[in-house]
Amino acid sequence: MSWALLFPGQGSQRPGMISTIAQNPASIRVLDSARSLIGGENLDWLDTSGGLATTSGTQLSLFIAGVASVASLTSSLMPNYVAGHSVGALAAAVTCGAISFEEGLDLVKVRGRVMEQLHPSGYGMAAVLRRTEREVRHMVAAVNRADDPLFVAIVNADNQVVVAGSEAALGRLAEVAGGSVTRLNIKTPSHCPHLTAVTDMLSTKLATIPTRELRCSYVLNSRPRTTIDARAVLDDLALSPSVELRWLDMLTLLSELGVELFVEAQPGDVLTRIVRQVLPHTRAVAIKDVTPLELEMLIELAADGRPSLRPPTEEYW
């Protein structure tokens, strides 16, 4: 038996999510590093509703909160697997040792900025609830147009599918699907070919990052596979924005590999609730809802009393 650490993406953000991170020596070092890299005033601004009004601000906040919230835990207990939902993959990559915190912060900044430049307005994403994936794909095909495509972008669960496209394309889907379509507070059409230019830009930047030995296995965003190859992680970080994210398949894979405990990094519990829906036989907890001692006990139970994988040999922030 084993456990996995999950990092949320956009949709989990809220003002104050950085300031509510538990203060301990490890999290303080991460936050101090963020302050030195982007400036203290900028970090404080990211933690406000104004900072979360932009794609780049939201993604930076989620990245910093994710890494800081698990820094103390992973300094002594490493998970068997890490998985990140969309931009959460960069926090997962830092935690498993594929990239440094500084490299991750730079990648997130550029990633968000290019997304904003590509589609400053007129695009977005929507969740289609209470419809199966097959039904959603049929509806998307029915309203699709060659000059204004709509894409299935994320499959979180069989009855929770996210689509991406222009405002017009999303409007056509809403007319067909009725009240099952909910617009998300996301201004860019992620995880579809609309963001191919983001993949190209990230590929260039990631090619300069050296490969390192991973501390634990990483679950790819671009296809439901695990890897301990750092270059495969870097390639996945580049490809992820422009391809469909099958979170349902990633969770199913982890369950098949023997994961019985899923722990979600801050700020929220969105992924925890998805795990409980998709894998009701497993245990899922959000770090925000348990004490460090309770979490350590759950991890030891999941590992049958065996120590978890090796902790970092050096600080990665």
Short mmCIF file of C-alpha atoms in Angstrom, two decimals:
data_model
loop_
_atom_site.label_atom_id
_atom_site.label_comp_id
_atom_site.label_asym_id
_atom_site.label_seq_id
_atom_site.Cartn_x
_atom_site.Cartn_y
_atom_site.Cartn_z
CA MET A 1 0.00 0.00 0.00
CA SER A 2 1.13 3.56 -0.67
CA TRP A 3 0.07 7.21 -0.67
CA ALA A 4 -0.04 10.06 -3.14
CA LEU A 5 0.25 13.82 -2.82
CA LEU A 6 -2.10 15.87 -5.01
CA PHE A 7 -1.68 19.51 -6.05
CA PRO A 8 -4.76 21.49 -7.17
CA GLY A 9 -5.09 23.76 -10.18
CA GLN A 10 -7.26 26.75 -11.01
CA GLY A 11 -10.67 26.54 -9.42
CA SER A 12 -9.24 26.11 -5.91
CA GLN A 13 -7.98 29.68 -5.55
CA ARG A 14 -9.22 32.12 -2.96
CA PRO A 15 -7.87 35.34 -1.39
CA GLY A 16 -5.65 34.71 1.63
CA MET A 17 -4.58 31.21 0.62
CA ILE A 18 -0.88 32.03 1.04
CA SER A 19 -1.24 33.80 4.40
CA THR A 20 -3.14 30.84 5.85
CA ILE A 21 -0.28 28.38 5.24
CA ALA A 22 0.82 26.85 8.56
CA GLN A 23 3.99 28.55 9.76
CA ASN A 24 6.90 26.18 10.28
CA PRO A 25 10.60 26.41 9.39
CA ALA A 26 10.13 24.65 6.04
CA SER A 27 7.12 26.67 4.85
CA ILE A 28 8.75 29.90 6.01
CA ARG A 29 11.82 29.10 3.89
CA VAL A 30 9.60 28.57 0.82
CA LEU A 31 7.73 31.84 1.39
CA ASP A 32 10.97 33.73 2.06
CA SER A 33 12.33 32.35 -1.21
CA ALA A 34 9.19 33.53 -3.03
CA ARG A 35 9.57 37.00 -1.51
CA SER A 36 13.20 37.22 -2.63
CA LEU A 37 12.29 36.12 -6.17
CA ILE A 38 9.17 38.23 -6.81
CA GLY A 39 9.29 40.84 -4.02
CA GLY A 40 7.43 41.01 -0.72
CA GLU A 41 4.84 43.51 -1.96
CA ASN A 42 4.11 41.35 -4.98
CA LEU A 43 3.65 38.26 -2.80
CA ASP A 44 1.22 40.12 -0.56
CA TRP A 45 -0.67 41.37 -3.62
CA LEU A 46 -0.96 37.83 -5.02
CA ASP A 47 -2.85 36.90 -1.86
CA THR A 48 -5.64 39.39 -2.59
CA SER A 49 -8.68 39.31 -4.87
CA GLY A 50 -6.83 41.74 -7.15
CA GLY A 51 -3.90 39.33 -7.47
CA LEU A 52 -6.27 36.52 -8.35
CA ALA A 53 -8.00 38.55 -11.07
CA THR A 54 -5.37 37.52 -13.61
CA THR A 55 -4.37 34.10 -14.90
CA SER A 56 -0.70 34.66 -14.06
CA GLY A 57 -1.50 35.86 -10.52
CA THR A 58 -3.80 32.92 -9.84
CA GLN A 59 -1.30 30.36 -11.09
CA LEU A 60 1.57 31.88 -9.10
CA SER A 61 -0.51 31.90 -5.91
CA LEU A 62 -1.55 28.27 -6.35
CA PHE A 63 2.03 27.20 -7.06
CA ILE A 64 3.49 28.97 -4.02
CA ALA A 65 0.70 27.77 -1.71
CA GLY A 66 1.05 24.18 -2.93
CA VAL A 67 4.80 23.93 -2.44
CA ALA A 68 4.81 25.78 0.90
CA SER A 69 1.95 23.74 2.38
CA VAL A 70 3.78 20.42 1.95
CA ALA A 71 7.36 21.58 2.57
CA SER A 72 7.43 20.47 6.20
CA LEU A 73 5.72 17.14 5.48
CA THR A 74 8.01 16.21 2.58
CA SER A 75 11.16 17.16 4.49
CA SER A 76 10.64 13.93 6.47
CA LEU A 77 8.03 11.87 4.59
CA MET A 78 8.03 11.61 0.83
CA PRO A 79 4.96 10.25 -0.95
CA ASN A 80 5.15 7.30 -3.30
CA TYR A 81 3.55 9.43 -6.03
CA VAL A 82 2.89 13.10 -6.78
CA ALA A 83 0.22 14.33 -9.19
CA GLY A 84 -0.77 17.86 -10.10
CA HIS A 85 -3.99 19.07 -11.68
CA SER A 86 -3.06 21.44 -14.53
CA VAL A 87 -0.79 24.17 -13.07
CA GLY A 88 -0.55 21.99 -9.96
CA ALA A 89 1.80 19.79 -12.00
CA LEU A 90 4.55 22.37 -11.51
CA ALA A 91 4.25 22.14 -7.72
CA ALA A 92 4.31 18.34 -8.08
CA ALA A 93 7.45 18.61 -10.20
CA VAL A 94 9.17 20.70 -7.51
CA THR A 95 8.18 18.25 -4.79
CA CYS A 96 9.49 15.20 -6.65
CA GLY A 97 12.73 17.02 -7.47
CA ALA A 98 12.41 17.43 -11.25
CA ILE A 99 12.72 21.22 -11.00
CA SER A 100 13.77 23.68 -8.31
CA PHE A 101 11.37 26.10 -6.67
CA GLU A 102 13.05 29.00 -8.48
CA GLU A 103 12.75 27.23 -11.84
CA GLY A 104 9.13 26.41 -11.14
CA LEU A 105 8.30 29.99 -10.18
CA ASP A 106 9.82 31.28 -13.41
CA LEU A 107 7.94 28.69 -15.49
CA VAL A 108 4.62 29.55 -13.83
CA LYS A 109 5.13 33.28 -14.41
CA VAL A 110 5.89 32.81 -18.10
CA ARG A 111 3.15 30.18 -18.53
CA GLY A 112 0.46 32.47 -17.14
CA ARG A 113 1.67 35.55 -18.99
CA VAL A 114 1.71 33.83 -22.38
CA MET A 115 -1.77 32.40 -21.76
CA GLU A 116 -3.05 35.93 -21.08
CA GLN A 117 -1.36 37.32 -24.18
CA LEU A 118 -2.76 34.59 -26.43
CA HIS A 119 -6.35 34.98 -25.27
CA PRO A 120 -6.85 38.25 -23.36
CA SER A 121 -10.63 38.01 -23.72
CA GLY A 122 -13.41 36.13 -25.45
CA TYR A 123 -12.45 32.66 -24.27
CA GLY A 124 -12.93 30.49 -21.21
CA MET A 125 -13.95 27.15 -19.76
CA ALA A 126 -17.12 25.55 -18.45
CA ALA A 127 -17.97 22.47 -16.42
CA VAL A 128 -20.67 20.14 -17.67
CA LEU A 129 -22.22 18.41 -14.67
CA ARG A 130 -24.64 15.52 -14.35
CA ARG A 131 -23.81 14.35 -17.90
CA THR A 132 -21.54 11.43 -18.76
CA GLU A 133 -18.34 11.94 -20.69
CA ARG A 134 -19.91 10.22 -23.68
CA GLU A 135 -22.91 12.57 -23.60
CA VAL A 136 -20.65 15.62 -23.36
CA ARG A 137 -18.57 14.49 -26.32
CA HIS A 138 -21.72 14.04 -28.39
CA MET A 139 -22.90 17.56 -27.46
CA VAL A 140 -19.51 19.08 -28.22
CA ALA A 141 -19.48 17.39 -31.63
CA ALA A 142 -22.99 18.69 -32.33
CA VAL A 143 -22.07 22.36 -31.74
CA ASN A 144 -18.50 22.25 -33.02
CA ARG A 145 -17.46 24.46 -35.94
CA ALA A 146 -14.23 24.32 -37.89
CA ASP A 147 -13.74 28.08 -37.57
CA ASP A 148 -14.70 28.14 -33.85
CA PRO A 149 -13.87 24.81 -32.24
CA LEU A 150 -14.94 23.61 -28.82
CA PHE A 151 -12.85 21.02 -26.98
CA VAL A 152 -13.26 18.54 -24.16
CA ALA A 153 -10.41 19.80 -21.95
CA ILE A 154 -10.57 17.99 -18.60
CA VAL A 155 -12.28 14.81 -17.44
CA ASN A 156 -12.38 14.92 -13.62
CA ALA A 157 -15.03 12.23 -13.23
CA ASP A 158 -17.46 10.53 -15.56
CA ASN A 159 -20.11 13.11 -14.65
CA GLN A 160 -17.75 16.10 -14.34
CA VAL A 161 -16.27 17.14 -17.66
CA VAL A 162 -14.75 20.54 -18.48
CA VAL A 163 -14.79 22.07 -21.96
CA ALA A 164 -12.76 24.95 -23.42
CA GLY A 165 -13.31 27.38 -26.25
CA SER A 166 -14.57 30.80 -27.25
CA GLU A 167 -17.48 32.56 -25.57
CA ALA A 168 -19.56 31.83 -28.66
CA ALA A 169 -18.70 28.14 -28.63
CA LEU A 170 -19.48 27.86 -24.92
CA GLY A 171 -22.77 29.62 -25.57
CA ARG A 172 -23.73 27.11 -28.26
CA LEU A 173 -23.04 24.27 -25.82
CA ALA A 174 -25.15 25.90 -23.11
CA GLU A 175 -28.10 26.05 -25.50
CA VAL A 176 -27.84 22.29 -26.07
CA ALA A 177 -26.94 21.18 -22.53
CA GLY A 178 -29.20 23.55 -20.63
CA GLY A 179 -28.67 23.95 -16.90
CA SER A 180 -25.91 21.37 -16.69
CA VAL A 181 -23.29 23.88 -17.93
CA THR A 182 -21.51 26.06 -15.35
CA ARG A 183 -19.00 28.70 -16.42
CA LEU A 184 -15.70 28.57 -14.54
CA ASN A 185 -13.70 31.54 -13.31
CA ILE A 186 -10.95 30.77 -15.82
CA LYS A 187 -10.26 33.19 -18.66
CA THR A 188 -8.06 31.01 -20.87
CA PRO A 189 -9.05 27.90 -22.87
CA SER A 190 -6.62 25.46 -21.25
CA HIS A 191 -5.85 21.84 -22.10
CA CYS A 192 -6.67 22.10 -25.77
CA PRO A 193 -4.97 23.13 -29.06
CA HIS A 194 -5.78 26.80 -28.37
CA LEU A 195 -2.65 26.79 -26.15
CA THR A 196 -0.20 25.09 -28.53
CA ALA A 197 1.93 28.26 -28.44
CA VAL A 198 2.27 27.88 -24.66
CA THR A 199 3.57 24.34 -25.15
CA ASP A 200 6.10 25.59 -27.70
CA MET A 201 7.34 28.32 -25.35
CA LEU A 202 7.60 25.97 -22.35
CA SER A 203 9.44 23.37 -24.42
CA THR A 204 12.14 25.92 -25.21
CA LYS A 205 12.56 26.96 -21.57
CA LEU A 206 12.42 23.42 -20.17
CA ALA A 207 15.10 22.24 -22.59
CA THR A 208 17.63 24.32 -20.62
CA ILE A 209 16.81 22.67 -17.27
CA PRO A 210 19.17 19.83 -16.27
CA THR A 211 17.77 16.40 -15.45
CA ARG A 212 17.92 15.25 -11.83
CA GLU A 213 17.22 12.09 -9.88
CA LEU A 214 13.58 12.09 -8.75
CA ARG A 215 12.63 11.60 -5.11
CA CYS A 216 9.38 9.82 -5.96
CA SER A 217 7.24 8.89 -8.96
CA TYR A 218 5.38 11.59 -10.89
CA VAL A 219 2.04 11.08 -12.66
CA LEU A 220 2.00 12.59 -16.14
CA ASN A 221 -0.71 15.12 -17.06
CA SER A 222 -0.47 14.43 -20.76
CA ARG A 223 -1.30 10.71 -20.40
CA PRO A 224 -2.10 8.50 -17.41
CA ARG A 225 1.36 7.07 -16.74
CA THR A 226 3.84 7.30 -13.89
CA THR A 227 7.51 8.06 -14.39
CA ILE A 228 10.77 8.38 -12.49
CA ASP A 229 12.47 9.93 -15.53
CA ALA A 230 13.08 13.66 -15.00
CA ARG A 231 13.13 14.39 -18.74
CA ALA A 232 9.69 12.81 -19.08
CA VAL A 233 8.45 15.14 -16.33
CA LEU A 234 9.87 18.20 -18.10
CA ASP A 235 8.31 17.12 -21.40
CA ASP A 236 4.98 16.64 -19.65
CA LEU A 237 5.07 20.13 -18.12
CA ALA A 238 5.48 21.56 -21.62
CA LEU A 239 2.79 19.44 -23.27
CA SER A 240 0.14 19.68 -20.55
CA PRO A 241 -1.43 23.09 -21.40
CA SER A 242 -2.37 22.04 -24.94
CA VAL A 243 -3.66 18.48 -24.42
CA GLU A 244 -6.68 17.00 -22.68
CA LEU A 245 -6.23 16.34 -18.96
CA ARG A 246 -7.75 13.02 -17.90
CA TRP A 247 -7.69 13.38 -14.11
CA LEU A 248 -10.15 10.50 -13.76
CA ASP A 249 -7.68 8.15 -15.46
CA MET A 250 -4.79 9.46 -13.34
CA LEU A 251 -6.70 8.66 -10.13
CA THR A 252 -7.76 5.26 -11.44
CA LEU A 253 -4.14 4.44 -12.30
CA LEU A 254 -2.95 5.39 -8.80
CA SER A 255 -5.62 3.21 -7.25
CA GLU A 256 -4.55 0.28 -9.44
CA LEU A 257 -0.96 0.85 -8.29
CA GLY A 258 -2.05 0.36 -4.68
CA VAL A 259 -2.52 3.93 -3.47
CA GLU A 260 -4.93 3.92 -0.53
CA LEU A 261 -4.36 7.44 0.80
CA PHE A 262 -4.60 10.67 -1.20
CA VAL A 263 -3.41 13.89 0.46
CA GLU A 264 -4.30 17.23 -1.14
CA ALA A 265 -1.98 20.21 -0.77
CA GLN A 266 -3.44 23.61 0.06
CA PRO A 267 -5.39 25.69 -0.54
CA GLY A 268 -8.58 23.64 -0.79
CA ASP A 269 -10.32 20.29 -0.98
CA VAL A 270 -11.59 20.17 -4.58
CA LEU A 271 -9.40 17.20 -5.48
CA THR A 272 -10.23 15.46 -2.21
CA ARG A 273 -13.92 15.56 -3.05
CA ILE A 274 -13.24 14.21 -6.55
CA VAL A 275 -11.23 11.31 -5.13
CA ARG A 276 -14.03 10.46 -2.71
CA GLN A 277 -16.48 10.39 -5.61
CA VAL A 278 -14.31 8.43 -8.04
CA LEU A 279 -12.60 6.10 -5.54
CA PRO A 280 -14.96 5.70 -2.55
CA HIS A 281 -12.97 2.73 -1.23
CA THR A 282 -9.84 4.86 -0.66
CA ARG A 283 -9.06 7.56 1.89
CA ALA A 284 -8.66 11.19 0.84
CA VAL A 285 -7.83 14.15 3.07
CA ALA A 286 -6.98 17.80 2.51
CA ILE A 287 -4.01 19.18 4.44
CA LYS A 288 -6.12 22.14 5.53
CA ASP A 289 -8.48 19.80 7.40
CA VAL A 290 -6.02 17.72 9.48
CA THR A 291 -3.27 18.40 11.99
CA PRO A 292 0.33 17.41 11.16
CA LEU A 293 0.14 14.59 13.72
CA GLU A 294 -3.11 13.24 12.29
CA LEU A 295 -1.65 13.34 8.80
CA GLU A 296 1.51 11.53 9.86
CA MET A 297 -0.57 8.77 11.46
CA LEU A 298 -2.66 8.36 8.31
CA ILE A 299 0.48 8.10 6.18
CA GLU A 300 2.02 5.48 8.44
CA LEU A 301 -1.19 3.45 8.31
CA ALA A 302 -1.20 3.66 4.50
CA ALA A 303 2.40 2.43 4.47
CA ASP A 304 1.65 -0.48 6.85
CA GLY A 305 4.04 1.04 9.35
CA ARG A 306 6.92 1.04 6.84
CA PRO A 307 8.85 4.28 6.39
CA SER A 308 7.91 6.28 3.30
CA LEU A 309 10.33 6.96 0.47
CA ARG A 310 13.47 8.90 1.20
CA PRO A 311 13.08 12.57 2.12
CA PRO A 312 14.94 15.24 0.18
CA THR A 313 18.71 15.17 0.61
CA GLU A 314 18.75 18.92 0.08
CA GLU A 315 16.24 21.73 0.22
CA TYR A 316 14.51 22.27 -3.14
CA TRP A 317 13.37 25.81 -2.46
#
